[in-house]
Amino acid sequence: MELLEPTPEARLGSDLPQAHPAFDAFGYAPFAKAIAVAVQRTPSPKGLVMAIDGPWGTGKTSLLNFIRHYLSSTDSESADKASAPPPVLVDFNPWWFSDREQLATQFLSQFRTRFPTENAVLMDAANALADYADAIGTAVSSSISAGAGFPIPLLKEAVAFFLKLFRRQRKDVQTLKADISDALEKSDQRFVVFVDDIDRLTPEDMCEVFKVIKAVADFPNVIYILAFDRRLVSESLQVALGINDGHAYLEKIVQVQFALPAVSRGLVLEKFVADLERLFGEFDENEIGVDPTYWANVLHDGISPLIETPRDVVRAVNALLVTFPGLRGEVNPVDFIALECLRVFVPDAYQFVRDNKDRFTGLASERGGDRTSAHDFYERWLNTVDERYRDTIKALFRRLFPRMQAVWGNMYYSADSMRRWGVEARICHPDKFDRYFQFSVPPHELSERDIREFITLGANVHALADAWIAANDERRPTGTGKANELIAALIARDDLPVAFAKACLKAFFRIGDGFVGDARNSSLHFFSIRPEVQAYWLVQHLTKMLPEGEGELLIEEQIRTGDAIVLAAQMAWSIARMHQPDAQERDSVFQAFAPQTVEILKLTVVARVRHAAKTNALEWLPDIHFLLRLWQTWGSDVEVKAWFARILNDDRAILRLLVEAVQVGTEHTHGDRTTRRIPSMNTKIFEGYLSPPVTLEEFSARIRQIGDRRALTADEIEALEVFENGMQMVRDGRNPSDPFARLGL
């Protein structure tokens, strides 16, 4: 028999039993070795029947495999090489045969095929065994027919061909059995028959297995090792045979009964944890790792009560083998393991969580009525759960979902905790919850790995700038960009390294105009957040990550030297707003900037805008009208008008200013399923750029000339149309409102 040797490639999570004692995780190997020694050293056994008793999923088949190994091993301490050859091992599994009347014949046929060809005594008895199989099979078949109340003539048809191979002149059953027994006794060859999975049969099939064993069990030099759940088999025999004591029936067949060694809960959990370590491996810096304290609490309170047997370990690990790889780095491993254990062992609890996101995620309300209502809701559901799981589920919910601490206790959490849960990708965070019920992160959704890979660029400003550009160019089906999602993810984290925060600020001030000036980032609908607002949130949050005093110096430097002039102007304006009297109630890191720093920022922006005007770059910058208004407010209105007078004869520059002046709104009327795009323009903003005696009507005439003599783009055509509409409003006395008045400019 070929020996099975341990290999590192053993399949993790397979429901197949272990085949080699080297993989023994539950202390079965010494017990298996002791049985193997007893099997070989028992003197002159005559149909000795041993039984291993253990519930389903506790490792009975693995124990049988270990016994096989020790009986097959040539260097085993149990081997008695001087006196006898190693035993012949015979496997018989009643599951292999679909018809009960085949069992006796098939068993004896298998037994016959294991006769060593070099043993002349046994080979001489082979034909007698074939005839005996035919006779015993017929007897058992008759017994089955009698029990069924009608004939079942399947046996002879099914095995006739096989019997012809071995059958010679027929003898009576007792003579055949005597001949076989005599040959087995003289052969000096011991046989060990393994019969597994008896407790998985129907009660009727169990009866037939024991009838077969009872009929053939007294052959000399043959030992039977059975594995089954004694309680389950005993109850099944009572039902099938109509007897009062199934245990007494078994005692007439089984001479030696062993109980599978009790496996401590500690060993089961050790196996579970060891398999998890092999499955999960090491977590790299771009993945969400395991917090040891949190893992210990969740394992002890909620997972360990669900993992009771070796098979439970396999079931849980098998589930994780399928579901975790696609979400690796996207979910908190501890939460995911716990949730998968719920799905496998208490599926109703899993479904309850999945269907009640709003009741499990986020922070608990501190209002007494809400707490009472929530408590009643969870208790009503908990009372529908199997009682043996209630305390476990309750404890696990309190660990996974902190708001449950308020329901079943009196503990409440703050917004700071919520931010931490988001960073840790906990299931209790509403933005992370849905991922736990997916097989992978959708391709058009920012993943946790994306965020961590971005952060691990560290102090590399060039790499961060390139990453920002790539993120802005990666668009979602909704029209937004990956950069928008990246900003939202970064401002949700309070654990950003200082070196990264500095480098990220520098990188964003390098490429920021590409973000705030990208038309694709402009308002897609009424509730969209404008890109300059997102940029402000990002810069403010990154500044908060810096040590006190360093942020002010770095922001001043970037507004002065960064490539993104428009971003610099927008940030300077926002910082100045934080120093206005109406900003007292706002919470901003920029309020700590010195007043003289704010004045320096204003002068710096004016100087940069003025330089852009001199180099003919100003008109091509995004948000040009915002820059011009800042120049007028913080600098010189005369300079702005002089610059505009200079470009008035430049068709391309004027068209550019017209396109930039178009404002886009949306309209949704009753019955419509989508909004309509409504472009408009406040033409009076150009009046502020004109130097007397040039009037707005004269400027309008200049626009018409441009339209008449140039080939225009679609955006330019639209700009000319809405400009003319705005002029008509002015002529009609309906003065368009100034959008900058709302900004205080």
XYZ file of C-alpha atoms in Angstrom:
745
model
C 0.000 0.000 0.000
C 1.414 3.378 -1.005
C 2.080 5.561 2.015
C 0.731 9.092 2.172
C 3.418 11.543 3.172
C 2.798 15.075 4.436
C 3.313 17.861 1.944
C 3.219 21.635 2.409
C 0.733 21.787 -0.446
C -1.986 20.177 1.656
C -5.233 21.811 0.659
C -6.265 24.407 3.158
C -9.925 24.275 4.029
C -10.673 21.031 2.191
C -13.414 18.983 3.817
C -11.366 15.861 3.091
C -10.111 14.178 6.265
C -6.445 14.347 7.149
C -4.449 11.384 5.858
C -1.126 11.715 7.683
C -0.468 12.063 11.422
C 1.887 14.948 10.655
C -1.236 17.020 10.052
C -2.868 15.988 13.315
C -4.211 19.147 14.921
C -6.391 17.563 17.595
C -4.209 14.994 19.350
C -5.648 11.955 17.558
C -2.319 10.510 16.394
C -1.264 8.892 19.716
C -4.696 7.289 20.057
C -4.514 6.013 16.469
C -1.070 4.574 17.114
C -2.285 2.776 20.228
C -5.129 1.180 18.275
C -2.726 0.159 15.506
C -0.465 -1.532 18.062
C -3.443 -3.363 19.562
C -4.593 -4.493 16.119
C -1.216 -6.035 15.310
C -0.516 -7.561 18.706
C -3.936 -9.032 19.494
C -3.291 -12.804 19.446
C -5.296 -14.897 16.976
C -8.214 -12.536 16.511
C -11.348 -14.164 15.189
C -13.635 -11.558 13.734
C -12.749 -8.944 16.320
C -14.997 -5.895 15.821
C -13.801 -2.548 17.117
C -15.817 0.658 16.924
C -14.877 4.327 17.132
C -17.696 6.436 18.561
C -17.901 10.152 17.793
C -20.426 12.750 16.577
C -20.434 14.052 13.030
C -17.638 16.400 12.140
C -15.340 15.433 15.002
C -12.670 13.687 12.906
C -13.515 9.962 12.935
C -12.350 9.490 9.346
C -9.082 11.281 10.069
C -8.533 8.907 12.989
C -9.115 5.902 10.701
C -6.608 7.339 8.244
C -4.019 7.708 10.986
C -4.587 4.072 12.010
C -4.087 3.053 8.372
C -0.850 5.011 8.293
C 0.569 3.333 11.385
C -0.484 -0.118 10.167
C 1.127 0.533 6.778
C 4.326 2.148 8.006
C 7.306 -0.217 7.796
C 9.157 1.676 10.512
C 6.187 1.842 12.854
C 6.725 0.777 16.450
C 3.564 -1.264 16.065
C 5.051 -3.417 13.334
C 6.172 -6.893 14.373
C 8.434 -7.560 11.414
C 9.995 -10.715 12.856
C 6.802 -12.729 13.276
C 4.315 -11.736 10.583
C 3.832 -9.672 7.427
C 2.089 -6.307 7.777
C -1.695 -6.528 7.816
C -3.714 -6.177 4.636
C -6.004 -3.166 4.819
C -9.493 -3.395 3.335
C -11.673 -0.312 2.903
C -15.415 -0.794 2.771
C -17.754 2.161 2.619
C -21.461 1.305 2.364
C -22.020 4.629 0.588
C -20.381 3.147 -2.491
C -23.338 0.869 -3.183
C -26.829 2.026 -4.030
C -28.735 -1.218 -3.309
C -28.832 -2.768 0.140
C -28.881 -6.333 -1.236
C -25.446 -5.766 -2.811
C -23.669 -5.103 0.476
C -22.760 -8.666 1.495
C -21.588 -9.683 -1.961
C -19.698 -6.469 -2.558
C -18.007 -6.642 0.815
C -16.799 -10.205 0.275
C -15.783 -9.358 -3.278
C -13.656 -6.475 -2.018
C -12.245 -8.694 0.675
C -11.329 -11.269 -1.991
C -9.525 -8.714 -4.178
C -7.207 -7.860 -1.264
C -5.842 -11.431 -1.020
C -2.059 -11.273 -1.600
C -1.309 -13.154 -4.811
C 1.916 -14.521 -3.340
C 0.002 -16.266 -0.545
C -0.831 -19.694 -2.041
C -3.077 -20.712 0.847
C -5.325 -17.701 0.402
C -5.405 -17.908 -3.373
C -6.602 -21.511 -3.106
C -9.521 -20.273 -0.991
C -10.392 -17.433 -3.358
C -12.939 -19.436 -5.333
C -14.584 -20.670 -2.163
C -14.940 -17.045 -1.070
C -16.650 -16.216 -4.374
C -19.182 -19.008 -3.857
C -19.654 -17.943 -0.254
C -20.290 -14.365 -1.394
C -22.984 -15.634 -3.757
C -24.650 -17.665 -1.028
C -24.431 -14.974 1.656
C -25.624 -12.337 -0.778
C -28.660 -14.458 -1.640
C -29.434 -14.950 2.039
C -29.186 -11.276 2.804
C -31.242 -10.462 -0.281
C -33.926 -12.880 0.906
C -33.867 -11.199 4.295
C -34.354 -7.842 2.652
C -37.156 -9.160 0.460
C -38.902 -10.617 3.459
C -38.635 -7.346 5.274
C -39.926 -5.446 2.272
C -42.842 -7.812 1.623
C -41.941 -8.420 -2.047
C -39.055 -10.050 -3.963
C -36.010 -7.996 -4.933
C -34.170 -10.044 -7.567
C -31.411 -7.499 -8.168
C -28.528 -9.255 -6.489
C -27.869 -12.108 -8.888
C -28.339 -9.894 -11.930
C -25.947 -7.269 -10.578
C -23.104 -9.593 -9.578
C -23.545 -12.614 -11.840
C -20.666 -11.616 -14.094
C -18.323 -11.098 -11.181
C -19.218 -14.434 -9.542
C -18.537 -16.357 -12.741
C -14.924 -15.247 -12.550
C -14.329 -17.118 -9.306
C -17.041 -19.747 -8.816
C -16.232 -23.462 -9.124
C -18.234 -26.437 -7.912
C -20.801 -25.233 -5.393
C -20.591 -26.411 -1.810
C -22.980 -25.802 1.087
C -22.575 -22.534 2.976
C -21.146 -24.019 6.160
C -18.535 -26.022 4.242
C -17.558 -22.944 2.231
C -17.196 -20.869 5.368
C -15.155 -23.588 7.052
C -12.803 -23.791 4.070
C -12.357 -20.014 4.048
C -11.803 -19.852 7.794
C -9.254 -22.652 7.634
C -7.346 -20.864 4.857
C -7.396 -17.539 6.684
C -6.110 -19.157 9.868
C -3.296 -21.000 8.102
C -2.271 -18.056 5.939
C -0.667 -16.183 8.835
C -1.990 -13.041 7.136
C -3.948 -10.524 9.173
C -6.682 -8.387 7.577
C -8.014 -5.103 8.919
C -11.363 -3.987 7.502
C -12.300 -0.308 7.856
C -16.004 0.569 7.659
C -16.756 4.301 7.768
C -19.765 6.610 7.414
C -22.273 4.118 8.825
C -24.071 6.923 10.638
C -24.762 8.701 7.349
C -26.977 5.895 6.049
C -30.720 5.621 6.402
C -31.898 3.510 9.371
C -32.767 0.636 7.017
C -29.339 0.704 5.366
C -27.633 0.788 8.772
C -29.448 -2.441 9.639
C -28.165 -4.145 6.515
C -24.577 -3.112 7.215
C -24.704 -4.657 10.674
C -26.400 -7.791 9.279
C -23.501 -8.198 6.871
C -20.919 -7.649 9.606
C -22.747 -10.085 11.875
C -22.803 -12.680 9.094
C -19.093 -12.544 8.244
C -17.462 -11.084 11.349
C -16.128 -14.350 12.788
C -13.451 -15.038 10.166
C -10.079 -15.699 11.830
C -7.256 -13.172 11.445
C -9.771 -10.490 10.475
C -10.325 -7.359 12.537
C -13.059 -4.839 11.783
C -12.756 -1.184 12.721
C -16.047 0.694 12.440
C -16.597 4.428 12.814
C -19.989 5.904 13.662
C -21.970 8.034 16.086
C -23.137 5.396 18.575
C -26.095 7.423 19.843
C -27.361 8.165 16.332
C -26.883 4.591 15.098
C -28.498 3.120 18.208
C -31.589 5.285 17.764
C -31.773 4.401 14.052
C -31.553 0.677 14.780
C -34.363 0.969 17.298
C -36.550 2.558 14.619
C -35.605 0.197 11.794
C -35.714 -3.043 13.821
C -38.517 -2.098 16.165
C -36.408 -2.879 19.226
C -36.204 -1.110 22.563
C -32.443 -1.013 23.064
C -30.192 -0.226 20.132
C -27.135 -0.147 22.391
C -27.701 -3.765 23.407
C -27.965 -4.746 19.735
C -24.625 -3.071 19.005
C -22.967 -4.753 21.981
C -23.727 -8.145 20.425
C -21.709 -7.146 17.349
C -19.019 -4.801 18.671
C -16.533 -6.347 21.086
C -14.311 -3.303 21.643
C -15.804 0.180 21.810
C -13.648 3.316 21.807
C -14.810 6.881 22.197
C -13.105 9.410 19.978
C -10.779 11.425 22.216
C -12.453 14.599 23.360
C -11.048 17.586 21.514
C -10.721 20.644 23.702
C -12.238 23.889 22.499
C -8.737 25.314 22.712
C -7.383 22.851 20.136
C -10.290 23.526 17.782
C -9.676 27.262 18.002
C -5.930 26.780 17.564
C -6.629 24.886 14.347
C -9.033 27.603 13.220
C -6.506 30.359 13.892
C -3.687 28.390 12.252
C -5.776 27.892 9.102
C -6.661 31.583 9.087
C -2.984 32.496 9.280
C -2.244 30.260 6.304
C -5.185 31.688 4.386
C -4.580 35.361 5.161
C -0.789 35.359 5.243
C 1.026 38.609 5.929
C -0.778 41.885 5.355
C 1.218 44.404 3.356
C 1.271 48.124 4.044
C -1.511 48.760 1.524
C -3.942 46.421 3.269
C -6.044 46.641 6.391
C -4.365 44.583 9.064
C -5.585 42.867 12.208
C -5.741 44.706 15.513
C -4.662 41.985 18.009
C -6.800 43.289 20.869
C -9.905 43.699 18.745
C -9.386 40.236 17.208
C -9.019 38.623 20.631
C -12.239 40.227 21.855
C -14.270 39.256 18.782
C -12.842 35.727 18.733
C -13.551 35.141 22.412
C -16.994 36.746 22.594
C -18.550 35.921 19.245
C -16.635 33.458 17.080
C -15.329 30.761 19.422
C -18.815 29.682 20.606
C -19.709 28.980 16.961
C -16.606 26.853 16.221
C -17.221 23.619 18.135
C -15.863 20.765 16.000
C -13.068 20.173 13.492
C -15.662 20.212 10.729
C -16.820 23.644 11.887
C -13.271 24.838 11.305
C -13.373 23.472 7.784
C -16.766 25.007 7.033
C -15.703 28.458 8.195
C -12.346 28.379 6.419
C -13.931 27.060 3.220
C -16.317 30.015 3.220
C -13.458 32.470 3.694
C -11.448 30.785 0.935
C -14.179 31.799 -1.500
C -15.284 35.188 -0.193
C -12.231 36.895 1.294
C -9.756 37.062 -1.645
C -11.957 39.428 -3.660
C -12.301 41.780 -0.687
C -8.792 41.527 0.719
C -7.633 44.993 1.654
C -11.160 46.402 1.311
C -12.756 45.194 4.540
C -11.624 44.815 8.105
C -10.423 41.184 8.342
C -11.743 40.689 11.869
C -15.208 41.961 11.008
C -15.283 39.904 7.823
C -14.301 36.672 9.583
C -16.995 37.245 12.192
C -19.632 38.030 9.584
C -18.763 34.935 7.534
C -19.054 32.780 10.651
C -22.526 34.211 11.141
C -23.382 33.411 7.525
C -22.197 29.811 7.865
C -23.521 28.937 11.323
C -26.403 31.349 11.986
C -27.610 32.476 8.534
C -30.715 34.162 9.946
C -28.505 36.531 11.950
C -26.425 37.270 8.860
C -29.545 38.133 6.873
C -30.862 40.287 9.721
C -27.680 42.372 9.670
C -27.654 42.627 5.881
C -31.258 43.829 5.760
C -30.942 46.429 8.543
C -27.969 48.601 7.651
C -29.430 51.746 9.206
C -29.991 49.984 12.526
C -26.457 48.622 12.807
C -24.157 51.295 11.397
C -23.188 54.727 12.630
C -23.770 56.273 16.034
C -26.619 55.616 18.441
C -29.096 58.325 19.320
C -28.869 59.523 22.917
C -32.588 60.257 23.108
C -34.280 57.979 25.610
C -37.232 57.156 23.388
C -34.979 56.091 20.530
C -32.969 53.846 22.832
C -36.100 52.131 24.146
C -37.463 51.615 20.648
C -34.160 50.172 19.436
C -33.904 47.855 22.440
C -37.391 46.477 21.816
C -36.642 45.980 18.119
C -33.486 43.905 18.694
C -34.951 41.920 21.572
C -37.999 40.936 19.513
C -35.743 39.614 16.773
C -33.348 37.949 19.204
C -36.223 35.955 20.675
C -36.754 34.331 17.258
C -33.194 32.955 17.215
C -32.231 29.489 18.412
C -31.745 29.907 22.151
C -28.266 28.371 22.137
C -27.022 31.207 19.895
C -28.678 34.206 21.566
C -25.952 35.177 24.011
C -23.263 34.647 21.378
C -25.008 36.806 18.793
C -25.686 39.501 21.339
C -22.031 39.584 22.379
C -20.843 39.557 18.777
C -23.186 42.375 17.770
C -21.866 44.507 20.616
C -18.319 43.995 19.346
C -19.001 44.523 15.645
C -21.518 47.346 15.954
C -20.634 49.861 18.702
C -24.085 51.451 18.578
C -25.332 48.209 20.158
C -23.414 49.229 23.282
C -26.069 51.891 23.773
C -28.920 49.439 23.155
C -27.717 46.773 25.599
C -25.661 49.060 27.815
C -25.122 52.744 28.343
C -22.086 53.522 26.204
C -22.112 56.091 23.407
C -19.462 56.982 20.855
C -18.454 60.267 19.241
C -17.814 61.413 15.690
C -14.096 60.828 16.278
C -14.834 57.135 16.726
C -16.804 57.141 13.503
C -13.796 58.535 11.638
C -11.592 55.825 13.120
C -14.048 53.115 12.063
C -13.915 54.472 8.538
C -10.122 54.314 8.454
C -10.267 50.735 9.743
C -12.963 49.849 7.152
C -15.193 48.513 9.921
C -18.588 47.087 9.049
C -20.172 49.503 11.529
C -19.310 52.451 9.260
C -22.174 53.171 6.836
C -19.787 53.863 3.946
C -18.084 50.468 4.378
C -21.065 48.265 5.269
C -22.177 47.302 1.751
C -18.759 45.938 0.820
C -19.149 43.133 3.312
C -21.990 41.697 1.253
C -20.210 41.842 -2.105
C -17.702 39.476 -3.670
C -15.430 42.333 -4.704
C -15.239 46.103 -4.872
C -17.019 47.401 -8.005
C -14.486 48.487 -10.652
C -15.730 52.084 -10.600
C -15.444 52.515 -6.843
C -12.426 53.763 -4.918
C -10.987 50.812 -3.045
C -9.235 50.756 0.292
C -6.139 49.531 -1.540
C -6.273 52.582 -3.827
C -6.285 54.853 -0.781
C -3.460 53.052 0.963
C -1.308 52.845 -2.155
C -1.737 56.581 -2.593
C -0.732 57.260 1.009
C 2.297 54.988 0.750
C 3.721 57.269 -1.935
C 4.815 59.142 1.162
C 7.060 62.158 0.636
C 7.446 61.645 -3.127
C 5.949 64.882 -4.474
C 6.486 63.947 -8.124
C 4.762 60.575 -7.716
C 1.886 62.168 -5.833
C 1.422 64.828 -8.507
C 1.326 62.154 -11.214
C -1.135 60.145 -9.136
C -3.419 63.186 -8.760
C -3.404 63.759 -12.523
C -4.166 60.093 -13.223
C -6.958 60.088 -10.640
C -8.576 63.173 -12.161
C -8.481 61.592 -15.616
C -10.065 58.353 -14.381
C -13.766 59.039 -14.732
C -16.701 57.147 -13.270
C -19.875 56.257 -15.179
C -21.648 59.035 -13.270
C -19.183 61.592 -14.638
C -17.242 62.171 -11.443
C -13.553 61.384 -11.205
C -11.457 59.190 -8.994
C -9.810 62.355 -7.655
C -13.127 63.469 -6.129
C -13.393 60.168 -4.274
C -9.752 60.323 -3.239
C -10.250 63.741 -1.657
C -13.278 62.469 0.279
C -11.300 59.458 1.491
C -8.293 61.502 2.609
C -10.276 64.059 4.581
C -11.963 61.180 6.432
C -8.626 60.044 7.868
C -6.887 61.503 10.890
C -3.929 59.131 10.662
C -2.147 60.650 7.663
C 1.637 60.751 8.182
C 3.161 64.229 8.423
C 5.617 63.566 5.595
C 2.780 62.476 3.343
C 0.604 65.462 4.274
C 3.402 67.885 3.373
C 4.180 66.177 0.083
C 0.504 65.852 -0.817
C -0.021 69.586 -0.261
C 2.925 70.408 -2.492
C 1.715 68.004 -5.172
C -1.818 69.393 -5.115
C -0.593 72.981 -5.355
C 1.346 71.806 -8.403
C -1.581 70.257 -10.291
C -4.573 71.843 -8.547
C -5.597 74.090 -11.448
C -6.155 70.967 -13.515
C -8.629 69.765 -10.912
C -10.536 72.958 -10.102
C -10.550 74.017 -13.747
C -11.724 70.702 -15.197
C -15.253 71.224 -16.506
C -16.010 67.582 -15.731
C -15.632 68.362 -12.029
C -18.106 71.220 -12.140
C -21.585 70.794 -10.731
C -23.285 67.809 -12.303
C -26.547 68.550 -10.522
C -27.974 70.866 -7.914
C -26.461 69.048 -4.940
C -22.991 68.544 -6.428
C -20.055 69.937 -4.469
C -17.976 72.299 -6.554
C -14.316 71.369 -7.084
C -12.965 74.502 -5.377
C -14.882 73.522 -2.234
C -13.446 70.005 -2.347
C -9.987 71.482 -2.856
C -10.451 73.709 0.192
C -11.493 70.719 2.324
C -8.417 68.788 1.225
C -5.932 71.603 1.824
C -7.432 72.394 5.209
C -7.358 68.759 6.321
C -3.781 68.200 5.187
C -2.764 71.382 6.997
C -4.374 70.049 10.191
C -2.120 66.999 9.963
C 1.010 69.163 10.310
C 2.649 70.216 13.579
C 1.578 73.581 14.925
C 3.170 76.432 12.997
C 4.413 74.322 10.080
C 1.137 74.522 8.205
C 1.135 78.301 8.050
C 4.659 78.402 6.620
C 3.955 75.671 4.074
C 0.705 77.228 2.833
C 2.386 80.615 2.428
C 5.181 78.960 0.462
C 2.833 77.027 -1.828
C 0.610 80.030 -2.574
C 3.766 81.889 -3.540
C 5.526 79.165 -5.577
C 2.996 76.484 -6.535
C 2.182 76.036 -10.222
C -1.567 76.175 -9.537
C -2.265 79.933 -9.579
C -6.046 79.571 -9.477
C -5.888 77.165 -6.540
C -3.533 79.579 -4.778
C -5.995 82.430 -5.302
C -8.967 80.367 -4.122
C -7.120 79.251 -1.000
C -5.959 82.782 -0.198
C -9.532 84.029 -0.522
C -10.838 81.195 1.712
C -8.181 81.848 4.340
C -9.009 85.550 4.308
C -12.691 84.667 4.810
C -11.723 82.731 7.947
C -10.490 86.035 9.402
C -13.717 87.961 8.813
C -16.006 88.786 11.762
C -18.682 86.380 10.512
C -16.212 83.462 10.662
C -16.104 83.262 14.448
C -18.312 80.180 14.637
C -16.457 78.272 11.943
C -13.900 75.645 12.829
C -10.867 76.068 10.613
C -7.150 75.565 11.064
C -6.682 78.742 9.036
C -8.139 80.863 11.833
C -4.858 80.344 13.675
C -2.876 82.024 10.887
C -1.381 85.378 11.839
C -3.177 88.443 10.373
C 0.037 89.572 8.709
C 0.255 86.184 6.995
C -3.221 86.717 5.547
C -2.172 90.103 4.158
C 0.950 88.559 2.648
C -1.218 85.932 0.941
C -3.417 88.636 -0.605
C -0.431 90.574 -1.929
C 1.125 87.358 -3.219
C -1.987 86.432 -5.187
C -2.272 89.908 -6.722
C 1.379 89.786 -7.735
C 0.953 86.373 -9.360
C -2.189 87.423 -11.241
C -0.469 90.612 -12.407
C 2.501 88.573 -13.653
C 0.189 86.189 -15.504
C -1.443 89.199 -17.194
C 1.918 90.555 -18.331
C 2.929 87.186 -19.810
C -0.384 86.748 -21.681
C -1.241 83.706 -19.554
C -4.047 85.144 -17.472
C -6.829 84.815 -20.034
C -6.146 81.094 -20.393
C -6.389 80.273 -16.712
C -9.541 78.616 -15.355
C -11.980 80.677 -13.303
C -10.626 83.824 -14.937
C -13.452 86.043 -13.715
C -12.758 85.074 -10.111
C -9.101 86.049 -10.613
C -10.062 89.375 -12.178
C -12.410 90.205 -9.323
C -9.695 89.381 -6.762
C -7.291 91.591 -8.698
C -9.799 94.413 -8.564
C -10.625 93.899 -4.872
C -7.156 93.248 -3.471
C -5.180 95.103 -6.107
C -6.070 97.761 -8.675
C -9.278 98.228 -10.630
C -7.318 100.451 -13.020
C -4.875 97.634 -13.786
C -7.703 95.227 -14.570
C -9.362 97.681 -16.972
C -6.051 98.410 -18.657
C -5.442 94.709 -19.165
C -8.938 94.195 -20.566
C -8.521 97.130 -22.952
C -5.352 95.481 -24.228
C -6.999 92.123 -24.970
C -10.214 93.637 -26.344
C -8.922 93.247 -29.886
C -7.912 89.605 -29.334
C -10.843 87.515 -30.602
C -9.593 84.315 -28.998
C -9.095 85.946 -25.606
C -12.549 87.547 -25.663
C -14.186 84.285 -26.669
C -12.349 82.581 -23.836
C -13.737 85.093 -21.310
C -17.231 84.642 -22.736
C -17.079 80.858 -22.420
C -15.777 81.178 -18.844
C -18.676 83.524 -18.020
C -21.337 80.933 -18.899
C -23.135 79.643 -15.844
C -24.970 76.336 -16.047
C -28.016 75.525 -13.987
C -30.566 72.744 -14.143
C -34.331 72.661 -14.312
C -36.654 69.892 -13.284
C -40.346 70.191 -13.981
C -43.198 68.054 -12.722
C -43.385 64.771 -14.611
C -39.784 64.905 -15.848
C -37.468 62.049 -14.947
C -34.300 64.020 -15.733
C -33.129 67.600 -15.353
C -32.568 70.026 -18.206
C -29.352 72.013 -18.594
C -29.970 75.774 -18.438
C -27.006 78.000 -19.482
C -27.009 81.695 -18.533
C -24.665 84.669 -18.202
C -24.515 87.830 -16.135
C -23.327 90.171 -18.867
C -22.874 93.039 -16.430
C -19.627 91.495 -15.129
C -17.982 92.757 -18.335
C -19.133 96.267 -17.507
C -16.688 96.238 -14.595
C -13.779 95.559 -16.986
C -14.581 98.355 -19.465
C -12.861 101.719 -19.377
C -14.909 104.774 -20.405
C -15.945 105.772 -22.947
C -16.440 102.094 -23.986
C -19.946 100.951 -23.043
C -21.503 97.528 -22.602
C -23.465 97.996 -25.843
C -20.258 98.728 -27.718
C -18.742 95.582 -26.228
C -21.842 93.707 -27.360
C -21.323 94.986 -30.892
C -17.732 93.743 -30.727
C -19.028 90.284 -29.768
C -21.396 90.236 -32.735
C -18.487 91.095 -35.045
C -16.507 88.158 -33.704
C -19.451 85.851 -34.273
C -19.918 87.050 -37.827
C -16.340 86.553 -38.977
C -15.082 83.468 -37.114
C -15.796 79.778 -37.176
C -16.894 79.023 -33.629
C -16.846 75.948 -31.447
C -20.034 74.642 -29.856
C -19.059 76.187 -26.509
C -18.368 79.538 -28.170
C -21.679 79.490 -30.029
C -23.509 78.805 -26.778
C -21.550 81.586 -25.021
C -22.496 84.132 -27.697
C -26.149 83.112 -27.503
C -26.423 83.389 -23.720
C -24.458 86.676 -23.807
C -27.006 88.115 -26.196
C -29.829 86.819 -23.992
C -28.226 88.528 -21.024
C -27.842 91.754 -22.949
C -31.509 91.624 -23.818
C -32.320 91.325 -20.111
C -30.198 94.423 -19.470
C -31.981 96.297 -22.251
C -35.319 95.275 -20.748
C -34.297 96.555 -17.345
C -34.052 93.068 -15.835
C -30.564 93.312 -14.385
C -29.009 89.828 -13.848
C -27.817 89.316 -10.292
C -24.107 89.432 -9.668
C -22.921 85.950 -8.583
C -19.889 87.408 -6.853
C -22.004 89.474 -4.487
C -22.694 86.256 -2.590
C -18.950 85.812 -2.172
C -18.419 89.285 -0.746
C -16.329 90.417 -3.718
